[in-house]
Coordinates of C-alpha atoms in Angstrom, one line a residue:
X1 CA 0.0 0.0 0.0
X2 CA 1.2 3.8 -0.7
X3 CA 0.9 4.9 2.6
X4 CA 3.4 2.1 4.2
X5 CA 5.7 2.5 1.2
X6 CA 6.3 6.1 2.7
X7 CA 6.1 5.5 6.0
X8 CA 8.8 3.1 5.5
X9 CA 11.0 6.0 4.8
X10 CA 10.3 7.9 7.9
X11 CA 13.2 7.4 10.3
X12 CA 13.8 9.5 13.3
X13 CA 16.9 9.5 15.4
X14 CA 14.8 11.4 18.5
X15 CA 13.4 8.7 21.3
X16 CA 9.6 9.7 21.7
X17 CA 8.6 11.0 25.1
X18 CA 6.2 7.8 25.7
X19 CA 9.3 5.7 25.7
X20 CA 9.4 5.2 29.2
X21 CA 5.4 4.5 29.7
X22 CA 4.6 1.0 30.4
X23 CA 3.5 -1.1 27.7
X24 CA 0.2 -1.8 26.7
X25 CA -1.4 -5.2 24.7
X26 CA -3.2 -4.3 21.1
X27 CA -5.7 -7.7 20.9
X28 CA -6.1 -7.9 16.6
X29 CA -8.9 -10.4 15.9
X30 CA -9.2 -11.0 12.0
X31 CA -12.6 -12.7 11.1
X32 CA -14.6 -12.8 8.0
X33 CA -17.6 -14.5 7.1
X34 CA -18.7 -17.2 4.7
X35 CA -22.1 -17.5 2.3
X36 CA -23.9 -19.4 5.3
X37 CA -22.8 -16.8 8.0
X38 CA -20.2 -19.1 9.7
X39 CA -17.4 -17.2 11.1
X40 CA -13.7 -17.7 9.2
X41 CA -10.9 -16.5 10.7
X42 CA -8.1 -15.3 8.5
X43 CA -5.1 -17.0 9.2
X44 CA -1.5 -15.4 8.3
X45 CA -2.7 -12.1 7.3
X46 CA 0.2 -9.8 7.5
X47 CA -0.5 -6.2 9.1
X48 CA 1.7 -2.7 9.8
X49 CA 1.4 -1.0 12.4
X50 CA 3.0 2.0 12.5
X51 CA 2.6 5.5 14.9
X52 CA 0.9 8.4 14.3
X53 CA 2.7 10.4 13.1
X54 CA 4.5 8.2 11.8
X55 CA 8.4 7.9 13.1
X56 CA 10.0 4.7 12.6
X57 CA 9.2 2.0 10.2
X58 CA 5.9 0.2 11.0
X59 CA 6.1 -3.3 12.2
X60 CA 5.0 -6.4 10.5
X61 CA 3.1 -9.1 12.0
X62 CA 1.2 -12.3 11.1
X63 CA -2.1 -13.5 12.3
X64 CA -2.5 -16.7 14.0
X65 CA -4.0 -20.1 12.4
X66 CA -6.9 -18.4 14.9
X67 CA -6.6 -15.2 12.9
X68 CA -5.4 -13.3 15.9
X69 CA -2.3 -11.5 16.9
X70 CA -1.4 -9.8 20.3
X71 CA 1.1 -6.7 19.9
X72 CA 2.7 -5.1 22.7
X73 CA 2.6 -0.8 22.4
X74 CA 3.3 2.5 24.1
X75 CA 0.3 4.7 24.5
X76 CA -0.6 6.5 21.6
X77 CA -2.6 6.2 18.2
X78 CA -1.9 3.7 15.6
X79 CA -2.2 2.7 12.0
X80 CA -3.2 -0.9 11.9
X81 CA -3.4 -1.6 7.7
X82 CA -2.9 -4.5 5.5
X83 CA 0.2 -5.4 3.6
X84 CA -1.7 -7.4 1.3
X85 CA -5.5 -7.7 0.5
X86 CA -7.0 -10.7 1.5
X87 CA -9.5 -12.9 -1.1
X88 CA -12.1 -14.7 0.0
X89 CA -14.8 -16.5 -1.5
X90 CA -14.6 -14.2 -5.2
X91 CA -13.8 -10.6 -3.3
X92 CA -10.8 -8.7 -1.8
X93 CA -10.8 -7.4 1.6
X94 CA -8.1 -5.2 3.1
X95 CA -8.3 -3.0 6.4
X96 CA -6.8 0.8 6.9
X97 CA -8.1 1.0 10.7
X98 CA -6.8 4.0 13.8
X99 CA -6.8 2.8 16.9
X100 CA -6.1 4.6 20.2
X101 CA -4.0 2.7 22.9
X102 CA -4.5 4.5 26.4
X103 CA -2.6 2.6 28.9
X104 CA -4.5 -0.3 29.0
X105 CA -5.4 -3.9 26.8
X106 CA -6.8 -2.6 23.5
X107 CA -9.2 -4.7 21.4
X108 CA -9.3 -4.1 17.3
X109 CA -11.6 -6.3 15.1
X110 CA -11.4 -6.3 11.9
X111 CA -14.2 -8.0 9.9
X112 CA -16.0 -7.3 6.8
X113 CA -17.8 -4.6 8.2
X114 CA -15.0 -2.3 8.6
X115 CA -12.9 -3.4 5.2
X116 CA -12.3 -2.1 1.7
X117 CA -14.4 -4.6 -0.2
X118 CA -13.6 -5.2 -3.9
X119 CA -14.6 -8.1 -6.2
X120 CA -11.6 -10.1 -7.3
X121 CA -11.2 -11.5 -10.4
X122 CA -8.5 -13.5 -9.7
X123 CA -11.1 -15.8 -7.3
X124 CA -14.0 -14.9 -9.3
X125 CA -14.4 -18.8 -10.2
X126 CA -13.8 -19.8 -6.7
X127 CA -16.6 -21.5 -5.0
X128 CA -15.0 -22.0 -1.4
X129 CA -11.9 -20.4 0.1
X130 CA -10.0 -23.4 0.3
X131 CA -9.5 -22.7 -4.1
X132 CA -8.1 -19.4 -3.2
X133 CA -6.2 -19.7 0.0
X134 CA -4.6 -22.8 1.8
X135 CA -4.6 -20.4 4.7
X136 CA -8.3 -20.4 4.8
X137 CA -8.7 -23.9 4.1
X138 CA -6.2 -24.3 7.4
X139 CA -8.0 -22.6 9.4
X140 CA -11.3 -24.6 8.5
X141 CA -9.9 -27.3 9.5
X142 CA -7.8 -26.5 12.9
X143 CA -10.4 -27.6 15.5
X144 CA -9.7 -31.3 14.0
X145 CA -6.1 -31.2 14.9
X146 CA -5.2 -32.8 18.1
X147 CA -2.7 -33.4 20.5
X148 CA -1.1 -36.6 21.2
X149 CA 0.8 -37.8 24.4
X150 CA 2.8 -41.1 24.7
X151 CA 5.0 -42.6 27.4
X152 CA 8.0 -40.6 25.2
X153 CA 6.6 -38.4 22.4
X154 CA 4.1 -35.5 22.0
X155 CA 3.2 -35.0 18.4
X156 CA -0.2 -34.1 16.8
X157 CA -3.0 -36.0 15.1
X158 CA -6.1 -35.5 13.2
X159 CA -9.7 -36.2 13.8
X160 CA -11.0 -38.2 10.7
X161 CA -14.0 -40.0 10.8
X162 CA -16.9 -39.3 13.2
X163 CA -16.4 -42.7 15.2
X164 CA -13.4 -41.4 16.8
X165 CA -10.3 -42.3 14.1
X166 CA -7.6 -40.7 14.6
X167 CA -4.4 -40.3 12.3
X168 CA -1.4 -40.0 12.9
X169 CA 2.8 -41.2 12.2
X170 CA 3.8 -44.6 13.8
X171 CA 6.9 -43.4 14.3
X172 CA 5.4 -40.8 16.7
X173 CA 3.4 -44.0 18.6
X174 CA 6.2 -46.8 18.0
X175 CA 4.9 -50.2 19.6
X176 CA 2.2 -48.6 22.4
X177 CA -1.5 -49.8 22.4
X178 CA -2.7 -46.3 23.5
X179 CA -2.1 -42.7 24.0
X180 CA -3.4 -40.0 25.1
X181 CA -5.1 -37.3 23.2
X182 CA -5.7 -33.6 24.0
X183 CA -9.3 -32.7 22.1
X184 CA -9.4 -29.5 23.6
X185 CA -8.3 -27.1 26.5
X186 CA -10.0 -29.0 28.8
X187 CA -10.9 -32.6 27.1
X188 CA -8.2 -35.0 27.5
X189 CA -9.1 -38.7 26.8
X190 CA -6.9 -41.9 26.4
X191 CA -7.0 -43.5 22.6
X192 CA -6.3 -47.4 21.7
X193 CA -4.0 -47.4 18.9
X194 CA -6.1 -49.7 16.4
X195 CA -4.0 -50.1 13.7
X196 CA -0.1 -49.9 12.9
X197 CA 1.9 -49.9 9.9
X198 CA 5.9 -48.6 10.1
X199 CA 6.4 -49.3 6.6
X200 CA 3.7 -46.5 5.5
X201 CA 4.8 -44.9 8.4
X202 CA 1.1 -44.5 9.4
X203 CA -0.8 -45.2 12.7
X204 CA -4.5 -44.9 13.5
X205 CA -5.9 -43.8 17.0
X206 CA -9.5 -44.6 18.5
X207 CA -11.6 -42.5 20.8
X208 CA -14.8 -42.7 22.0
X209 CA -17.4 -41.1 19.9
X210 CA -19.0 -39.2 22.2
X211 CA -15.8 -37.0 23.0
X212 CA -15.9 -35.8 19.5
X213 CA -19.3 -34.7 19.0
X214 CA -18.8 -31.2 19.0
X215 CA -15.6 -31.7 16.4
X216 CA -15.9 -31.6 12.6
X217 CA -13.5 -34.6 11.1
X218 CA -11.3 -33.8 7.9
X219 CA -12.0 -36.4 5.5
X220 CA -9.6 -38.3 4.1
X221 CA -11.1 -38.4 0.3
X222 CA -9.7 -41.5 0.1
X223 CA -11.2 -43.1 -3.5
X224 CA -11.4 -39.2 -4.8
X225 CA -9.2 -37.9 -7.1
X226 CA -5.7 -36.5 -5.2
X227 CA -4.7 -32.4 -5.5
X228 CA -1.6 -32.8 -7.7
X229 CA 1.8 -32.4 -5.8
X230 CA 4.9 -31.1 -7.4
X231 CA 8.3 -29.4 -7.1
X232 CA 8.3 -25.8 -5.4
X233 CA 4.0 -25.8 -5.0
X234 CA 3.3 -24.2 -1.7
X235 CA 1.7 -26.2 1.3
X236 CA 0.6 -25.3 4.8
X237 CA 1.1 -27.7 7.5
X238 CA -1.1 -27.6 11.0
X239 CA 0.1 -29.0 14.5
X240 CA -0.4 -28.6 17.9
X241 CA 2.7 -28.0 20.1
X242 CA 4.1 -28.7 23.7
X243 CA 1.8 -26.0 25.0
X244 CA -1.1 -26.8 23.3
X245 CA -0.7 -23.7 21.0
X246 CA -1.9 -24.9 16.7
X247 CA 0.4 -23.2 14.6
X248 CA -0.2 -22.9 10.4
X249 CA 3.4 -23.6 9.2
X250 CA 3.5 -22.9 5.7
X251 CA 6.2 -24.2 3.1
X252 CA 7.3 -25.7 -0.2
X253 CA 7.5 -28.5 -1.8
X254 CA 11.5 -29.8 -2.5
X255 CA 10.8 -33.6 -3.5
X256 CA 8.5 -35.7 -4.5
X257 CA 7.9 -40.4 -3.7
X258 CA 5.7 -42.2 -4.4
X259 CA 4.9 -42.7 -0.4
X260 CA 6.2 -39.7 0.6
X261 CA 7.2 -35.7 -0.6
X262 CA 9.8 -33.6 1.1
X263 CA 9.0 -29.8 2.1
X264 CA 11.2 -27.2 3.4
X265 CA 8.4 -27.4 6.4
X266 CA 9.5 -26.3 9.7
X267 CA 7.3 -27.5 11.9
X268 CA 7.6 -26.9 15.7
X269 CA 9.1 -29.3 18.0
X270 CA 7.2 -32.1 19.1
X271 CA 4.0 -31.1 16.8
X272 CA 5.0 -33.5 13.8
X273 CA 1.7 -35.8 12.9
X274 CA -0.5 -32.7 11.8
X275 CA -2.2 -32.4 8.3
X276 CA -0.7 -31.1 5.4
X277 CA -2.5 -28.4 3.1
X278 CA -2.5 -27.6 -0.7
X279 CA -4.6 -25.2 -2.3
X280 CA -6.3 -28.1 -3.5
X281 CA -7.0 -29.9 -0.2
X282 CA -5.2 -32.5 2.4
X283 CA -2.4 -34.0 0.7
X284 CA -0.7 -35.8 3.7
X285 CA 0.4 -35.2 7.3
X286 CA 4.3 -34.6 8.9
X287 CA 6.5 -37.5 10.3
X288 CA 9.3 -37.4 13.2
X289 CA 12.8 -37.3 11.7
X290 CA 15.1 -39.2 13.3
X291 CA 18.2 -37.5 12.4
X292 CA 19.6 -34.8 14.9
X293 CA 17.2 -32.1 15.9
X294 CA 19.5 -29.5 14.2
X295 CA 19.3 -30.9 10.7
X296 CA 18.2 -28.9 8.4
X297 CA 17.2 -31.3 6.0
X298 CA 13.7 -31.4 4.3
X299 CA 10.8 -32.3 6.6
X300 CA 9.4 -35.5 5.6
X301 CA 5.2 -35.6 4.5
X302 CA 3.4 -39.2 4.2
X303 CA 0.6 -39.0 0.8
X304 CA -2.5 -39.3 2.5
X305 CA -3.0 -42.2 0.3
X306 CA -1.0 -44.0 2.4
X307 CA -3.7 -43.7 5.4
X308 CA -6.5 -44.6 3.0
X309 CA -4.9 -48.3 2.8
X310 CA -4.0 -48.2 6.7
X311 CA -7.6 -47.1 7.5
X312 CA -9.0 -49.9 5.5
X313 CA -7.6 -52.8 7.8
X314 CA -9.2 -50.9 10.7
X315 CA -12.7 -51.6 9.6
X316 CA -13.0 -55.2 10.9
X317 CA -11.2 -54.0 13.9
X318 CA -13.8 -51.8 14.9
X319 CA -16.4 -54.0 14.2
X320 CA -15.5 -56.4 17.0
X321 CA -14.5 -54.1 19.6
X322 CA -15.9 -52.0 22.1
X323 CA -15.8 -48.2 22.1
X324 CA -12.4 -47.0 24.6
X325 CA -13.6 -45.3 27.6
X326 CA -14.9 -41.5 27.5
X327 CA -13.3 -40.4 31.2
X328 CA -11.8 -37.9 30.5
X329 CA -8.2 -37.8 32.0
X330 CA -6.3 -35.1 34.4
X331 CA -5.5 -31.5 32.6
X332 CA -1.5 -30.5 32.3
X333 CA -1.6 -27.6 34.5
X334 CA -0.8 -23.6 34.5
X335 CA 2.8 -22.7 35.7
X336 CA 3.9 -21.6 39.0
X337 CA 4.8 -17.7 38.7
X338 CA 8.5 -16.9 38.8
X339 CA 8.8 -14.1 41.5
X340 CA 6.8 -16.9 43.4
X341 CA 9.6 -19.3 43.1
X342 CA 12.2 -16.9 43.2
X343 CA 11.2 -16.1 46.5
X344 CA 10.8 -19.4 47.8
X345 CA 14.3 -20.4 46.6
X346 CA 15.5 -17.2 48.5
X347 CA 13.8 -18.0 51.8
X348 CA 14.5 -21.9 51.8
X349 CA 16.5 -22.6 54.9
X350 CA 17.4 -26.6 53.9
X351 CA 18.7 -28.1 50.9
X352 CA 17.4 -27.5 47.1
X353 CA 17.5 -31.2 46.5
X354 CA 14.8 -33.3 45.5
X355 CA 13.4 -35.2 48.4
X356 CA 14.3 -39.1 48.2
X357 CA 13.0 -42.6 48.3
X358 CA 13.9 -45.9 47.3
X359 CA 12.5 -49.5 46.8
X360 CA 14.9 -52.8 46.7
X361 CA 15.4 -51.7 42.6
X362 CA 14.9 -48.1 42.4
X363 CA 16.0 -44.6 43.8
X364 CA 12.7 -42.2 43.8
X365 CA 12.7 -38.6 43.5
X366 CA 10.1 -35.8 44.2
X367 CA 10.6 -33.0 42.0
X368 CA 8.7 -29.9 42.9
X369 CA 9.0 -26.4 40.7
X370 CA 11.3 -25.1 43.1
X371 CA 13.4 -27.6 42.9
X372 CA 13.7 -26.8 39.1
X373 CA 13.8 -23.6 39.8
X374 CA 16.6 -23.6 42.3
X375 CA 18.6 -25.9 40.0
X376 CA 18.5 -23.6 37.1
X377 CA 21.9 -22.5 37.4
X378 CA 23.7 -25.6 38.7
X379 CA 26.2 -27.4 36.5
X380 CA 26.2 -30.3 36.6
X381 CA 22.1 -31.3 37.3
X382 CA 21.7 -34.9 35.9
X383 CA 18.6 -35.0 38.6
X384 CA 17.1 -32.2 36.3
X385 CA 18.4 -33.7 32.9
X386 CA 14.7 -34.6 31.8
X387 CA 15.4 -35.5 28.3
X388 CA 12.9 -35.2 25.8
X389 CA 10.8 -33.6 28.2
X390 CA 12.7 -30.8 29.3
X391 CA 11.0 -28.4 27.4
X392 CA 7.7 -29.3 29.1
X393 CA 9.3 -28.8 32.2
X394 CA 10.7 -25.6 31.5
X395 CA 7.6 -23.3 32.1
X396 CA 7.8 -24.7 36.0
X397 CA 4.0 -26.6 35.5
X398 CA 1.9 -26.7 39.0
X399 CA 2.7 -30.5 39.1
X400 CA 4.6 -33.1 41.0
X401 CA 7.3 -34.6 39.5
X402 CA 8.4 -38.3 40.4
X403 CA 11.4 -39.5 39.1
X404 CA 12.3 -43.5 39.2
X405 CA 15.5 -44.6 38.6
X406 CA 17.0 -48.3 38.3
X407 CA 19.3 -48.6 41.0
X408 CA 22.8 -50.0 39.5
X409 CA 24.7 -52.9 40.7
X410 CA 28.2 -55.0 39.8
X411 CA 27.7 -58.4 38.7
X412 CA 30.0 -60.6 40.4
X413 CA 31.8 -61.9 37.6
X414 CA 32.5 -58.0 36.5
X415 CA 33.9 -57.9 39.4
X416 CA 36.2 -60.8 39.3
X417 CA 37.1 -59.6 35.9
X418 CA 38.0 -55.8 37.7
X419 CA 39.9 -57.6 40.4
X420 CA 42.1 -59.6 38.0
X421 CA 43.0 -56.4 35.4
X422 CA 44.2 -54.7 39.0
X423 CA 46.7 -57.7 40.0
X424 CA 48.3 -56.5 36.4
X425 CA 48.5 -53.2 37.1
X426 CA 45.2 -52.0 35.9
X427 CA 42.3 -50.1 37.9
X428 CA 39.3 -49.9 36.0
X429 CA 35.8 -48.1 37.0
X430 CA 32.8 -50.2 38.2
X431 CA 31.0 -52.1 35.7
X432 CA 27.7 -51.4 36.8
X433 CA 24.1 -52.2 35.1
X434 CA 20.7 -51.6 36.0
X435 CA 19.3 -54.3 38.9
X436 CA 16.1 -54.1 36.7
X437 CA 14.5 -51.7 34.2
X438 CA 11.2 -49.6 35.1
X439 CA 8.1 -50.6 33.8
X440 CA 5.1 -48.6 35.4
X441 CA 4.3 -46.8 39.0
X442 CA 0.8 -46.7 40.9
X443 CA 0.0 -44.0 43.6
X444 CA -2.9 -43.9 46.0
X445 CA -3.8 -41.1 47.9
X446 CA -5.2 -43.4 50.4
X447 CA -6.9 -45.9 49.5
X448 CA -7.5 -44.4 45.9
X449 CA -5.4 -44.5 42.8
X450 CA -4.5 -41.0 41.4
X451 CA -4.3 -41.0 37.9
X452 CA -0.7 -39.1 36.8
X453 CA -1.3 -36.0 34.6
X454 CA 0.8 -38.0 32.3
X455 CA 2.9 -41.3 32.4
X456 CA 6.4 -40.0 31.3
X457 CA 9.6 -42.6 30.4
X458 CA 12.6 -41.0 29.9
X459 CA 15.7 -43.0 28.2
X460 CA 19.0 -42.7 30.3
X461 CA 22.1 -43.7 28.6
X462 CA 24.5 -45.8 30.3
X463 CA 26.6 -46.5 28.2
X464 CA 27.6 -46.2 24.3
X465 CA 25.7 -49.4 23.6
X466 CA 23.5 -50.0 26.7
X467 CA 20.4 -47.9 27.4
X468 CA 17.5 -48.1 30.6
X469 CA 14.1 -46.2 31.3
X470 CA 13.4 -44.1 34.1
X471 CA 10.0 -43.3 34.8
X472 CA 8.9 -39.4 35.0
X473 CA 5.4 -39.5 36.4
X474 CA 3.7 -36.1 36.6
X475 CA 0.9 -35.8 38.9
X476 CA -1.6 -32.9 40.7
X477 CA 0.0 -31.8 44.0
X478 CA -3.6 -32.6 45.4
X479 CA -1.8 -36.4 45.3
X480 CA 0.2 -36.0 48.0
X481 CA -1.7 -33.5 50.3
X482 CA -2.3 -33.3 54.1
X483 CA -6.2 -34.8 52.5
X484 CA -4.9 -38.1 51.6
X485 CA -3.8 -39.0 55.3
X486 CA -1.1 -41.4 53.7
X487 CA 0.2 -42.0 49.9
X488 CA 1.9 -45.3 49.2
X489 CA 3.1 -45.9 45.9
X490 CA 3.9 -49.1 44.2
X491 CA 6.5 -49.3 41.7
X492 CA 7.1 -52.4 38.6
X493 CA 10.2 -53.8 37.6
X494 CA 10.7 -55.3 34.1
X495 CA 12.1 -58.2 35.4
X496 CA 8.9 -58.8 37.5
X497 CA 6.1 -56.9 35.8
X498 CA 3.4 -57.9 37.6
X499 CA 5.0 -58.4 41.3
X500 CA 5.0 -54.4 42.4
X501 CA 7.4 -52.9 45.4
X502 CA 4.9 -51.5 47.7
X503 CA 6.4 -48.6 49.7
X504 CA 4.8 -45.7 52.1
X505 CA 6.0 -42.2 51.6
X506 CA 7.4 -40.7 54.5
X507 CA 4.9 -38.0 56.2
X508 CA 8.1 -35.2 56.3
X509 CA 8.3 -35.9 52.3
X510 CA 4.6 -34.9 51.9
X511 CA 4.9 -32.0 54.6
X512 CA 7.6 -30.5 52.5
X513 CA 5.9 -31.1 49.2
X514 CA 2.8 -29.3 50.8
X515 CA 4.9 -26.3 52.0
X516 CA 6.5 -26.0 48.3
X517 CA 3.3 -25.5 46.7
X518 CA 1.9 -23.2 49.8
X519 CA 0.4 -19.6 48.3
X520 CA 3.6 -17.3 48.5

């Protein structure tokens, strides 16, 4: 547009006076609506903003797959215009809006009702958004995308059929006969894993019905005529990350297999599983790399084809089976505010270390935020090395963190074998392994099981060649309060999976997990 052309070219060396006023949030909403009156947002709509008058060059931003954006401003008025106009269903919309900020939040929508409106030819045979914009077709679609939770992987999924099929990448589900799958903010429900396939790279996920009523499932068009796919086409992928946040990643096309294309894709961390978008329609869904997480090489996408042959084999599957169950399982929670655990970590008196247990196989740990906290800056922290889920970790989550590790022990011929290089001359280290590798935990809060917020495994190297898994089980701190009178927990051993180590927690333990999550 004119205007942002030549406020691009207004630079000032001067600070303005509102400089040192506290910053306020400008809320951008970005909505339009379709032939039937249903609500659309606009997904990846670049703005500028830019002050008035104008003094620097104005900022550029991107909407959300939820066609938001939150930007962060002095007081003052603003321009808030669009880059680029917008086409949707056969006409072109672009804003030019002012908008006062005065200290406080700010709300701007921008809809149709307050838009330049021209008819496009360029979409004038368009029917639906989806011809014109993958954006749109995206965003259409986002309330189908789910997150998925396993003993070692979060990745995303995608609701497909209306009896609760899920799909996903097997790599992202490996061997496991369920998961668990985030619906919603506040609808999480386990899935059995119905069907398998590593060579297609596909797997498919059941849940009960009835906790997808309210979703709209993104057909797989399998038997339809496939959208094209070639070298350098654009594509939008869709996935739901560690924080439950969906993010519209878009991309090209850089390859192109008969099972599979490559795309210069970067989707987030953790979110791989999540459809993939052409202007012509789904086309196929991301897949975990296994190659370092700082490759740059081309993210992987499975032909939705490939799920139309999976899906087939589920059919008898279902037919025979009984629903999973609907209960819906415990919510990850909000994180504990710094200045909170800054000031506990101050104002502890004792050690920063995790409070301990052990059974005859393992050494237990309970892992409170401030423990995490308090260990930010310690080198080294194996006790706070949490792997893969780190990251989740990171943010200081309201939770309870038990950590079980397999004790390790010196075989007796490892020793013999130490004691006769030392009567040559040579001392060598323990040769220590694992007494037995974890399998699962149980905790009651007297006499009733709490169900963990999620069943984490971490894998602790041992050696170059020699691997065992330690359990991370993150529960509700309501598990181990003064309510439960006692908490026992019972821990399994691979070697003896279904003979469990029954122990009590020690009342001081719970009295300083209690006082750890006391209101500052």
């Amino acid at each position: 547009m004119g205007r942002a052309l030549l406020v691009a070219t207004l630079l000032v060396t001067s600070v303005p006076a509102a400089s040192a006023q506290a910053l306020s949030t400008l809320h951008i909403t970005v909505t339009l609506a379709d032939a039937t009156g249903k609500i659309t947002p606009v997904a990846r709509h670049a703005l500028l903003i830019s002050d008035e008058p104008p003094t620097t060059a104005p900022r550029r931003i991107l909407t959300t797959l939820a066609g938001t954006a939150d930007v962060s401003l002095r007081p003052g008025r603003y321009a808030v215009e669009s880059d680029q106009p917008v086409t949707f269903e056969g006409k072109s919309y672009e804003w030019a809006q002012r908008v006062d900020v005065v200290g406080r939040d700010t709300t701007l929508a921008l809809t149709a009702g307050n838009a330049s409106i021209e008819t496009s030819t360029a979409a004038a045979t368009s029917a639906t958004p989806s011809d014109t914009d993958p954006s749109f077709l995206a965003a259409q679609w986002q309330d189908s995308v789910v997150a998925l939770w396993t003993p070692t992987q979060h990745a995303s999924g995608f609701v497909v059929d209306p009896r609760g099929l899920i799909v996903t990448n097997q790599r992202v589900v490996g061997a496991a006969a369920s998961a668990e799958v985030q619906l919603s903010h506040d609808i999480k429900v386990k899935a059995t894993v119905v069907a398998l396939d590593p060579t297609r790279d596909v797997a498919i996920l059941w849940v009960n019905p009835s906790v997808i009523a309210s979703l709209r499932p993104l057909p797989l068009g399998c038997g339809q005529t496939r959208p094209s796919v070639a070298n350098g086409q654009e594509l939008y992928a869709i996935g739901a990350d560690l924080r439950g946040q969906k993010d519209l990643t878009p991309g090209d096309v850089t390859g192109v297999g008969p099972r599979l294309f490559l795309s210069d894709l970067r989707v987030a961390r953790g979110s791989a599983g999540g459809p993939v978008f052409t202007a012509g329609g789904l086309v196929g869904f991301t897949t975990v790399d296994d190659r370092e997480p700082d490759s740059r090489s081309d993210t992987r996408v499975v032909r939705i084809d490939q799920a139309c042959e999976v899906m087939a084999s589920t059919e008898t599957k279902l037919a025979a089976a009984m629903p999973p169950d609907a209960t819906h399982l415990p919510l990850d929670p909000g994180p504990v505010a710094v200045s909170a655990l800054s000031e506990a970590v101050k104002n502890r008196a004792g050690s920063l270390s995790p409070y301990p247990m052990s059974t005859t196989n393992f050494d237990l740990a309970f892992i409170t935020p401030v423990h995490i906290y308090g260990a930010r800056d310690q080198v080294p922290r194996p006790v706070m090395d949490f792997g893969s889920w780190s990251e989740y970790l990171a943010d200081y989550p309201r939770a309870v963190v038990v950590r079980v590790t397999p004790k390790m022990v010196e075989g007796l011929w490892a020793k013999v074998a130490r004691g006769a290089a030392m009567t040559q001359g040579m001392a060598l280290p323990p040769m220590k392994r694992a007494k037995s590798g974890f399998l699962r935990m149980r905790i009651f809060c007297g006499n009733t099981e709490v169900t963990p917020i999620h069943p984490f495994v971490v894998e602790h190297r041992i050696s170059d060649t020699e691997a065992i898994d330690e359990g991370l089980y993150v529960f509700d701190p309501a598990a181990f309060g003064p309510a439960c009178g006692a908490v026992r927990l019972t821990v399994y051993s691979e070697n003896e999976p279904d003979k469990g180590d029954t122990r009590v927690v020690d009342p001081k333990v719970l009295e300083q997990i209690t006082r750890d999550f006391a209101p500052s």
